[in-house]
Amino acid sequence: KGYAEAHFNCGNIFKLQRRLDAAIESYDEAIQLNPDYDEAYNNRGVALYELARFEEALQSYSVAIKIKKDYFEAYSNRGLVLYELNRLEEALNSLSKAIELNPDYADAYFNKGIILSEQKNFKDGLACYEKAIELKREYHKAYFNRGIVLKELNRLNAAIESYDKAIEFKSDYAEAYNNRGVVLYELKYLDEALQCYDRAIQIKPNYSEAYNN
């Protein structure tokens, strides 16, 4: 099992280096040496997910959960991959299970917010993003997604404030500058909108969405 952990640790390093195929091979080696290695199955699922190999990722997360019944991270990850497979109700159930197992797990609320927003349930989606932010104050992606939902709810000034928070915690957040510009344009603050688009392009010179605005 010591060797299994060494392979697992190698897999984690490869994953951080974005060498995802090598990471999967290392996790496979770890699992071969220790067939009950729940973390290896979960992290293998993450690498597969990032390669858009969603069915395989789902299988990996499901094995992790079978080995460790209260594995809330794996339930949350499973929810995200079910969302990618357009199995939305199953995805919500998996995320609700993650939250039931750990009510303080910000990522599960964030992932649930994505699915609820996709279903046009903006009110509940907003509540999920609010909860994620409450649990993880510097959660820039949650502020960004909250901005999108607030715009959908026509709460435009609140949307700008949310994008401001996203930028506060991630100063090179081109998408947040772009979306902030879109809202400012709707509010007829044209010069400020232009500044946001320019900043988005400065950060990401090939950012076509900002050019189109």
CSV table of C-alpha atoms in Angstrom, one decimal:
chain,number,residue,atom,x,y,z
A,1,LYS,CA,0.0,0.0,0.0
A,2,GLY,CA,3.0,2.3,0.5
A,3,TYR,CA,3.8,1.9,-3.2
A,4,ALA,CA,0.1,2.6,-4.0
A,5,GLU,CA,0.5,6.0,-2.2
A,6,ALA,CA,3.6,6.8,-4.1
A,7,HIS,CA,1.8,6.2,-7.4
A,8,PHE,CA,-1.1,8.3,-6.1
A,9,ASN,CA,1.2,11.2,-5.2
A,10,CYS,CA,2.8,11.0,-8.7
A,11,GLY,CA,-0.7,11.2,-10.2
A,12,ASN,CA,-1.4,14.3,-8.2
A,13,ILE,CA,1.8,16.0,-9.4
A,14,PHE,CA,1.0,15.1,-13.0
A,15,LYS,CA,-2.5,16.4,-12.6
A,16,LEU,CA,-1.2,19.8,-11.3
A,17,GLN,CA,1.2,19.8,-14.3
A,18,ARG,CA,-1.8,19.2,-16.6
A,19,ARG,CA,-0.2,15.9,-17.7
A,20,LEU,CA,-3.6,14.3,-17.4
A,21,ASP,CA,-2.9,11.0,-19.3
A,22,ALA,CA,0.2,10.4,-17.1
A,23,ALA,CA,-1.9,11.2,-14.0
A,24,ILE,CA,-4.6,8.6,-15.0
A,25,GLU,CA,-1.8,6.0,-15.5
A,26,SER,CA,-0.4,6.7,-12.1
A,27,TYR,CA,-3.9,6.5,-10.5
A,28,ASP,CA,-4.5,3.2,-12.3
A,29,GLU,CA,-1.2,1.8,-10.9
A,30,ALA,CA,-2.2,2.9,-7.4
A,31,ILE,CA,-5.6,1.2,-7.8
A,32,GLN,CA,-4.0,-2.0,-9.1
A,33,LEU,CA,-1.9,-2.1,-5.9
A,34,ASN,CA,-4.8,-1.1,-3.6
A,35,PRO,CA,-8.2,-1.8,-5.2
A,36,ASP,CA,-10.0,0.1,-2.3
A,37,TYR,CA,-8.1,3.3,-2.9
A,38,ASP,CA,-11.1,5.7,-2.9
A,39,GLU,CA,-9.1,8.9,-3.3
A,40,ALA,CA,-7.3,7.4,-6.3
A,41,TYR,CA,-10.7,6.7,-8.0
A,42,ASN,CA,-11.9,10.2,-7.2
A,43,ASN,CA,-8.8,12.0,-8.5
A,44,ARG,CA,-8.7,9.7,-11.5
A,45,GLY,CA,-12.3,10.9,-12.1
A,46,VAL,CA,-11.2,14.5,-11.9
A,47,ALA,CA,-8.4,13.9,-14.6
A,48,LEU,CA,-10.9,12.1,-16.8
A,49,TYR,CA,-13.4,14.9,-16.4
A,50,GLU,CA,-10.8,17.5,-17.4
A,51,LEU,CA,-10.2,15.4,-20.6
A,52,ALA,CA,-14.0,15.5,-21.2
A,53,ARG,CA,-14.1,11.7,-20.8
A,54,PHE,CA,-17.3,12.0,-18.8
A,55,GLU,CA,-18.7,8.5,-18.8
A,56,GLU,CA,-15.4,7.1,-17.6
A,57,ALA,CA,-15.2,9.9,-14.9
A,58,LEU,CA,-18.7,9.0,-13.8
A,59,GLN,CA,-17.7,5.4,-13.4
A,60,SER,CA,-14.6,6.4,-11.4
A,61,TYR,CA,-16.5,8.6,-9.0
A,62,SER,CA,-19.2,5.9,-8.5
A,63,VAL,CA,-16.5,3.4,-7.5
A,64,ALA,CA,-15.1,6.0,-5.0
A,65,ILE,CA,-18.5,6.4,-3.4
A,66,LYS,CA,-19.1,2.6,-3.3
A,67,ILE,CA,-15.8,2.2,-1.4
A,68,LYS,CA,-16.4,5.3,0.9
A,69,LYS,CA,-20.1,5.9,1.4
A,70,ASP,CA,-19.7,9.4,3.0
A,71,TYR,CA,-17.2,10.7,0.3
A,72,PHE,CA,-18.9,14.1,-0.1
A,73,GLU,CA,-16.2,15.4,-2.6
A,74,ALA,CA,-16.8,12.5,-4.9
A,75,TYR,CA,-20.6,13.1,-4.7
A,76,SER,CA,-20.0,16.7,-5.7
A,77,ASN,CA,-17.7,15.8,-8.5
A,78,ARG,CA,-20.2,13.1,-9.7
A,79,GLY,CA,-22.9,15.8,-9.7
A,80,LEU,CA,-20.7,18.0,-12.1
A,81,VAL,CA,-20.1,15.1,-14.5
A,82,LEU,CA,-23.8,14.2,-14.5
A,83,TYR,CA,-24.5,17.8,-15.4
A,84,GLU,CA,-22.1,17.5,-18.4
A,85,LEU,CA,-24.0,14.3,-19.4
A,86,ASN,CA,-27.2,16.4,-19.3
A,87,ARG,CA,-28.6,14.2,-16.5
A,88,LEU,CA,-29.7,17.2,-14.5
A,89,GLU,CA,-32.0,15.7,-11.9
A,90,GLU,CA,-29.4,13.0,-11.0
A,91,ALA,CA,-26.8,15.7,-10.8
A,92,LEU,CA,-28.9,17.7,-8.4
A,93,ASN,CA,-29.5,14.6,-6.3
A,94,SER,CA,-25.7,13.9,-6.1
A,95,LEU,CA,-24.9,17.5,-5.1
A,96,SER,CA,-27.7,17.4,-2.5
A,97,LYS,CA,-26.1,14.3,-1.1
A,98,ALA,CA,-22.7,16.0,-0.9
A,99,ILE,CA,-24.3,18.9,1.0
A,100,GLU,CA,-26.2,16.5,3.3
A,101,LEU,CA,-22.9,14.8,4.1
A,102,ASN,CA,-21.0,18.1,4.6
A,103,PRO,CA,-23.2,21.2,4.9
A,104,ASP,CA,-20.0,23.4,4.9
A,105,TYR,CA,-18.7,22.2,1.5
A,106,ALA,CA,-18.7,25.4,-0.7
A,107,ASP,CA,-18.0,23.6,-4.0
A,108,ALA,CA,-21.1,21.5,-3.8
A,109,TYR,CA,-23.3,24.7,-3.4
A,110,PHE,CA,-21.4,26.3,-6.3
A,111,ASN,CA,-21.9,23.2,-8.5
A,112,LYS,CA,-25.6,23.1,-7.6
A,113,GLY,CA,-25.9,26.8,-8.4
A,114,ILE,CA,-24.6,26.1,-11.9
A,115,ILE,CA,-27.3,23.4,-12.6
A,116,LEU,CA,-30.2,25.4,-11.1
A,117,SER,CA,-29.2,28.4,-13.2
A,118,GLU,CA,-29.1,26.1,-16.3
A,119,GLN,CA,-32.7,25.1,-15.4
A,120,LYS,CA,-33.6,28.9,-15.3
A,121,ASN,CA,-34.2,28.5,-11.5
A,122,PHE,CA,-32.3,31.7,-10.8
A,123,LYS,CA,-33.7,32.4,-7.4
A,124,ASP,CA,-32.5,29.0,-6.0
A,125,GLY,CA,-29.3,29.3,-8.0
A,126,LEU,CA,-28.5,32.6,-6.4
A,127,ALA,CA,-29.1,31.2,-3.0
A,128,CYS,CA,-26.5,28.4,-3.7
A,129,TYR,CA,-23.9,31.0,-4.8
A,130,GLU,CA,-24.6,33.1,-1.8
A,131,LYS,CA,-24.1,30.1,0.5
A,132,ALA,CA,-20.8,29.2,-1.4
A,133,ILE,CA,-19.6,32.7,-0.8
A,134,GLU,CA,-20.6,32.7,2.8
A,135,LEU,CA,-18.5,29.5,3.3
A,136,LYS,CA,-15.6,30.6,1.1
A,137,ARG,CA,-15.2,34.4,1.1
A,138,GLU,CA,-12.7,34.6,-1.7
A,139,TYR,CA,-14.6,32.3,-4.1
A,140,HIS,CA,-14.1,34.5,-7.2
A,141,LYS,CA,-16.0,32.0,-9.5
A,142,ALA,CA,-19.0,32.1,-7.2
A,143,TYR,CA,-19.0,35.9,-7.3
A,144,PHE,CA,-18.8,35.8,-11.1
A,145,ASN,CA,-21.7,33.3,-11.4
A,146,ARG,CA,-23.7,35.3,-8.9
A,147,GLY,CA,-23.2,38.3,-11.2
A,148,ILE,CA,-24.7,36.3,-14.1
A,149,VAL,CA,-27.7,35.3,-12.1
A,150,LEU,CA,-28.3,38.8,-10.7
A,151,LYS,CA,-28.3,40.1,-14.3
A,152,GLU,CA,-30.9,37.5,-15.3
A,153,LEU,CA,-33.0,38.7,-12.3
A,154,ASN,CA,-32.5,42.3,-13.7
A,155,ARG,CA,-30.7,43.3,-10.5
A,156,LEU,CA,-28.1,45.1,-12.5
A,157,ASN,CA,-26.3,47.2,-9.8
A,158,ALA,CA,-26.0,44.2,-7.6
A,159,ALA,CA,-24.6,42.3,-10.6
A,160,ILE,CA,-21.9,44.9,-11.0
A,161,GLU,CA,-21.0,44.7,-7.3
A,162,SER,CA,-20.7,40.9,-7.7
A,163,TYR,CA,-18.3,41.3,-10.6
A,164,ASP,CA,-16.4,43.8,-8.6
A,165,LYS,CA,-15.9,41.2,-5.9
A,166,ALA,CA,-14.8,38.6,-8.4
A,167,ILE,CA,-12.2,41.0,-9.8
A,168,GLU,CA,-11.1,42.0,-6.2
A,169,PHE,CA,-10.2,38.3,-5.6
A,170,LYS,CA,-8.9,37.6,-9.1
A,171,SER,CA,-7.5,40.8,-10.6
A,172,ASP,CA,-6.9,39.3,-14.1
A,173,TYR,CA,-10.4,38.0,-14.5
A,174,ALA,CA,-11.1,39.0,-18.1
A,175,GLU,CA,-14.6,37.4,-18.2
A,176,ALA,CA,-15.6,39.4,-15.1
A,177,TYR,CA,-14.4,42.6,-16.7
A,178,ASN,CA,-16.3,41.7,-19.9
A,179,ASN,CA,-19.6,40.9,-18.1
A,180,ARG,CA,-19.3,44.0,-16.0
A,181,GLY,CA,-19.0,45.9,-19.2
A,182,VAL,CA,-22.1,44.3,-20.6
A,183,VAL,CA,-24.1,45.4,-17.5
A,184,LEU,CA,-22.7,48.9,-17.6
A,185,TYR,CA,-23.6,49.2,-21.2
A,186,GLU,CA,-27.2,48.2,-20.4
A,187,LEU,CA,-27.2,50.9,-17.7
A,188,LYS,CA,-26.0,53.4,-20.4
A,189,TYR,CA,-22.6,53.9,-18.7
A,190,LEU,CA,-20.9,53.7,-22.0
A,191,ASP,CA,-17.4,55.1,-21.2
A,192,GLU,CA,-17.1,52.8,-18.1
A,193,ALA,CA,-18.3,49.8,-20.2
A,194,LEU,CA,-15.7,50.6,-22.8
A,195,GLN,CA,-13.0,50.6,-20.1
A,196,CYS,CA,-14.1,47.2,-19.0
A,197,TYR,CA,-14.0,45.7,-22.5
A,198,ASP,CA,-10.5,47.3,-23.0
A,199,ARG,CA,-9.3,45.8,-19.8
A,200,ALA,CA,-10.7,42.3,-20.7
A,201,ILE,CA,-8.8,42.5,-24.1
A,202,GLN,CA,-5.7,43.7,-22.3
A,203,ILE,CA,-5.7,40.7,-20.1
A,204,LYS,CA,-6.7,38.3,-22.9
A,205,PRO,CA,-5.7,39.8,-26.3
A,206,ASN,CA,-7.6,37.1,-28.2
A,207,TYR,CA,-10.8,37.6,-26.2
A,208,SER,CA,-13.3,37.7,-29.1
A,209,GLU,CA,-16.4,38.3,-26.9
A,210,ALA,CA,-15.0,41.6,-25.6
A,211,TYR,CA,-14.2,42.7,-29.2
A,212,ASN,CA,-17.7,41.9,-30.3
A,213,ASN,CA,-19.1,44.1,-27.6
